[in-house]
XYZ file of C-alpha atoms in Angstrom:
297
model
C 83.879 87.781 19.427
C 85.445 90.242 17.132
C 83.127 93.076 17.632
C 82.084 94.760 14.506
C 83.823 92.014 12.363
C 81.521 89.901 10.676
C 80.129 88.662 7.237
C 76.340 88.222 6.920
C 75.344 84.589 6.139
C 72.067 83.833 4.532
C 69.288 82.059 6.371
C 69.450 78.652 5.604
C 65.205 78.258 6.108
C 65.969 75.649 8.987
C 67.877 74.834 12.256
C 70.580 72.650 12.344
C 70.231 69.275 14.223
C 72.047 70.482 17.031
C 69.798 73.426 17.439
C 66.838 71.311 17.029
C 67.987 68.881 19.533
C 68.833 71.739 22.111
C 65.423 73.395 21.583
C 63.511 70.258 22.059
C 65.481 69.560 25.132
C 65.235 73.009 26.608
C 61.247 72.874 26.141
C 61.488 69.359 27.838
C 63.175 70.471 30.777
C 61.121 73.596 31.031
C 57.926 71.394 31.160
C 58.545 71.008 34.943
C 56.548 74.268 35.165
C 53.284 71.947 34.037
C 53.859 69.928 37.242
C 51.518 71.793 39.330
C 48.647 71.249 36.867
C 49.395 67.488 36.817
C 49.535 67.599 40.810
C 46.520 69.969 41.294
C 48.811 72.023 43.456
C 49.507 75.664 43.685
C 51.492 77.269 41.048
C 54.053 78.011 43.714
C 54.952 74.608 43.990
C 58.881 75.235 44.648
C 57.889 77.777 47.743
C 56.762 74.668 50.037
C 56.799 71.560 47.888
C 56.165 68.871 50.649
C 57.157 65.306 49.895
C 54.636 64.831 47.304
C 56.140 67.936 45.586
C 59.560 66.649 45.709
C 58.971 63.273 44.564
C 57.328 64.980 41.481
C 60.244 66.811 40.887
C 62.985 63.857 41.188
C 60.295 61.677 38.819
C 60.431 64.635 36.275
C 64.356 64.856 36.411
C 64.809 60.992 36.096
C 61.910 60.714 33.220
C 63.491 63.395 31.245
C 66.779 62.294 31.214
C 65.764 58.837 30.064
C 63.809 60.075 27.459
C 67.049 61.985 26.411
C 69.271 58.926 26.636
C 66.740 57.008 24.326
C 66.237 59.932 21.717
C 69.606 60.973 21.039
C 72.979 59.475 20.355
C 76.011 60.351 22.827
C 77.317 63.313 20.933
C 73.755 65.202 20.699
C 73.010 63.867 24.289
C 75.724 66.013 25.559
C 74.080 69.000 23.868
C 70.600 67.953 24.895
C 71.477 67.232 28.582
C 72.845 70.563 29.114
C 69.895 72.298 27.095
C 67.502 70.222 29.354
C 69.282 71.442 32.658
C 68.956 75.257 31.602
C 65.188 74.621 30.539
C 64.853 72.767 33.940
C 66.207 75.774 35.577
C 63.928 78.000 33.632
C 60.872 76.184 34.653
C 61.967 76.023 38.198
C 62.193 80.133 38.096
C 58.736 80.197 36.744
C 57.416 78.143 39.537
C 59.554 80.269 42.291
C 58.095 83.501 40.287
C 54.170 82.290 41.107
C 52.662 83.564 44.083
C 54.076 85.702 46.619
C 56.884 83.685 48.407
C 60.020 85.240 49.467
C 61.915 83.445 46.457
C 59.723 85.191 43.714
C 62.238 87.506 42.518
C 65.090 84.704 42.953
C 62.579 83.007 40.438
C 62.966 85.703 37.861
C 66.487 85.717 38.290
C 66.720 81.881 37.312
C 64.746 82.479 34.338
C 66.840 85.387 33.275
C 70.199 83.450 33.942
C 69.044 80.145 32.381
C 67.486 81.903 29.119
C 70.655 83.940 28.656
C 72.824 80.776 28.661
C 70.621 78.565 26.398
C 70.001 81.905 23.915
C 73.774 81.989 23.541
C 74.131 78.484 22.394
C 70.757 78.676 19.952
C 72.115 81.774 18.498
C 75.385 80.596 17.790
C 73.898 77.468 16.286
C 72.075 79.617 13.877
C 74.562 82.297 13.076
C 77.595 80.149 13.058
C 77.445 76.190 13.410
C 80.986 75.964 12.418
C 82.149 77.823 15.802
C 79.374 75.632 17.763
C 80.511 73.662 20.669
C 79.714 72.874 24.166
C 81.281 75.631 25.259
C 78.789 77.777 23.308
C 76.563 77.350 26.419
C 79.130 79.704 28.383
C 78.502 77.683 31.294
C 82.189 76.943 31.959
C 82.853 80.490 30.946
C 85.757 80.945 33.617
C 86.557 80.530 37.272
C 85.902 84.364 37.954
C 82.269 84.017 36.402
C 81.379 80.938 38.248
C 82.729 82.618 41.504
C 80.974 85.689 41.086
C 77.587 83.507 40.228
C 78.017 81.820 43.729
C 78.795 85.044 45.472
C 75.658 86.478 44.347
C 73.805 83.358 45.495
C 75.195 83.496 48.830
C 74.525 87.073 49.319
C 70.989 86.809 48.362
C 70.515 83.924 50.856
C 72.104 85.361 53.387
C 70.558 88.566 53.462
C 67.043 87.114 52.981
C 67.579 85.390 56.174
C 68.889 88.394 58.043
C 67.080 91.173 56.227
C 63.916 89.565 54.845
C 62.524 92.863 53.640
C 65.611 93.902 51.725
C 64.361 91.155 49.229
C 61.005 92.259 48.641
C 61.578 95.746 47.120
C 59.515 94.613 44.123
C 60.200 98.006 42.182
C 63.926 97.589 42.475
C 63.661 94.156 41.095
C 61.613 95.237 38.351
C 64.375 97.802 37.232
C 66.898 95.065 37.532
C 64.727 92.929 35.323
C 64.203 95.614 32.902
C 68.033 96.113 32.658
C 68.315 92.222 32.049
C 65.931 92.181 29.273
C 67.536 95.258 27.524
C 70.946 93.848 28.114
C 70.236 90.204 26.708
C 68.487 91.793 23.552
C 71.156 94.049 22.670
C 73.826 91.384 22.938
C 71.447 88.907 21.006
C 70.987 91.620 18.414
C 74.725 92.050 18.156
C 75.208 88.686 17.506
C 72.542 88.297 14.809
C 73.819 91.558 13.242
C 77.328 90.422 13.211
C 76.197 87.240 11.373
C 78.306 84.033 10.934
C 81.682 85.520 12.085
C 80.591 85.870 15.403
C 82.687 83.872 17.790
C 82.728 83.457 21.615
C 86.625 83.591 21.035
C 88.559 86.656 20.046
C 89.667 85.855 16.532
C 93.496 86.551 15.924
C 93.516 85.949 12.211
C 91.617 87.606 9.577
C 89.636 85.391 7.203
C 88.587 86.522 3.752
C 84.756 86.803 4.851
C 85.496 89.416 7.435
C 84.109 92.631 6.909
C 83.529 95.715 9.124
C 79.877 95.909 10.165
C 78.804 99.396 11.139
C 75.008 99.389 10.594
C 72.332 98.292 13.051
C 73.150 98.288 17.016
C 76.733 98.534 15.748
C 75.885 102.281 14.474
C 74.842 102.684 18.171
C 78.116 101.318 19.796
C 81.455 99.825 18.595
C 80.934 96.776 21.037
C 77.181 96.117 21.589
C 77.755 92.412 22.676
C 79.905 93.912 25.545
C 77.385 96.731 26.559
C 74.570 94.316 26.713
C 76.649 91.855 28.825
C 77.972 94.508 31.100
C 74.102 95.689 31.791
C 72.689 92.203 31.818
C 75.130 91.234 34.364
C 74.783 94.212 36.781
C 71.026 93.867 36.181
C 70.760 90.502 37.710
C 72.015 91.790 40.879
C 69.782 94.704 40.825
C 66.865 92.185 40.510
C 68.104 90.275 43.316
C 68.679 93.523 45.471
C 72.033 92.334 46.197
C 73.830 95.822 47.205
C 77.438 94.286 47.559
C 77.346 92.429 44.385
C 75.666 95.181 42.439
C 78.973 96.942 43.227
C 81.313 94.024 42.704
C 79.813 93.152 39.435
C 79.945 96.555 37.993
C 83.746 96.998 39.037
C 84.782 93.463 37.911
C 82.854 93.830 34.556
C 84.176 97.545 33.815
C 87.794 96.014 34.279
C 87.275 92.758 32.371
C 85.542 94.539 29.626
C 88.378 97.535 29.422
C 90.987 94.954 29.049
C 89.025 92.820 26.500
C 88.308 95.862 24.361
C 91.918 97.147 24.308
C 92.847 93.603 23.193
C 90.140 93.371 20.714
C 90.736 96.828 19.110
C 94.204 96.204 18.237
C 93.204 93.090 16.283
C 90.575 95.258 14.411
C 93.027 97.924 13.751
C 95.393 95.304 12.160
C 92.404 93.825 10.554
C 90.943 97.220 8.985
C 93.650 99.896 9.418
C 92.089 103.395 8.697
C 88.415 102.099 8.072
C 88.327 100.857 11.615
C 90.012 103.992 12.986
C 87.582 106.174 11.343
C 84.680 103.998 12.780
C 86.223 104.302 16.273
C 86.311 108.057 15.923
C 82.555 108.151 15.128
C 81.083 105.485 17.475
C 81.687 105.318 21.245
C 82.493 102.081 22.608
C 79.292 102.311 24.820
C 80.602 101.381 27.966
C 81.017 104.335 30.559
C 84.797 105.763 30.625
C 85.976 102.957 28.446
C 87.495 104.492 25.118
C 89.275 101.413 23.686
C 92.955 101.529 22.846
C 94.887 104.808 22.373
C 96.253 105.110 18.791
C 99.153 107.514 18.338
C 98.773 109.872 15.402
């Protein structure tokens, strides 16, 4: 997204058809969290589900998918099934979070991850429906992103087997959860402040509606959406008590955003000239040791 470049769009008063379908599907998927009530089982259903619990989960998935097929035509079904998957992951995270099982903190992580991806789509649907697509879920962000997620799951599982006490440091996981909440809230605030011109793809052409936004969270940092994502990503690994991935995520994210910010600021200087240079002098990037593109005076 072209950080700090946006024009405000009036609130339409209602959600688009895609947003409504995604929200209904997300909540339908998240309804899996109500299974313990329906079964009369302990809240920590996924900790030791047993045959009855596994059958209930399978029937829930099949029933919800059948409902989506009946409710939505194919274009909306593609949206709904992704939102439902994220809702299901969120509901399963709630079930894992219940009780005192060894997977409790992984449940926090599942809730954080699924809510992050779903809210990326929903906020885009509200802010900039013209740029809305299936890619707005960021589920297929990149090979590197998927590899990083897989690596964190592998590390958590192996360390849980070898050093189970490492995964029970509740105060550290709580710090990670707070980082996740802060990072995601900052990113969504940046998206909402940027308005209708926020885009997940860096824009290389200036439209007539582009203006330089310097208010709100853009008065704190030049790139608040990147700052939010940076601390969100590291926070997920602190939450999981993954020491290797904490370091790996921090280094990889820092390098990625350093390159992305330099690329983006070249475009922003081209768009706004001296106006952006003055803004750049006054407001920090928000990311440690990243000053952005160097400008020869």
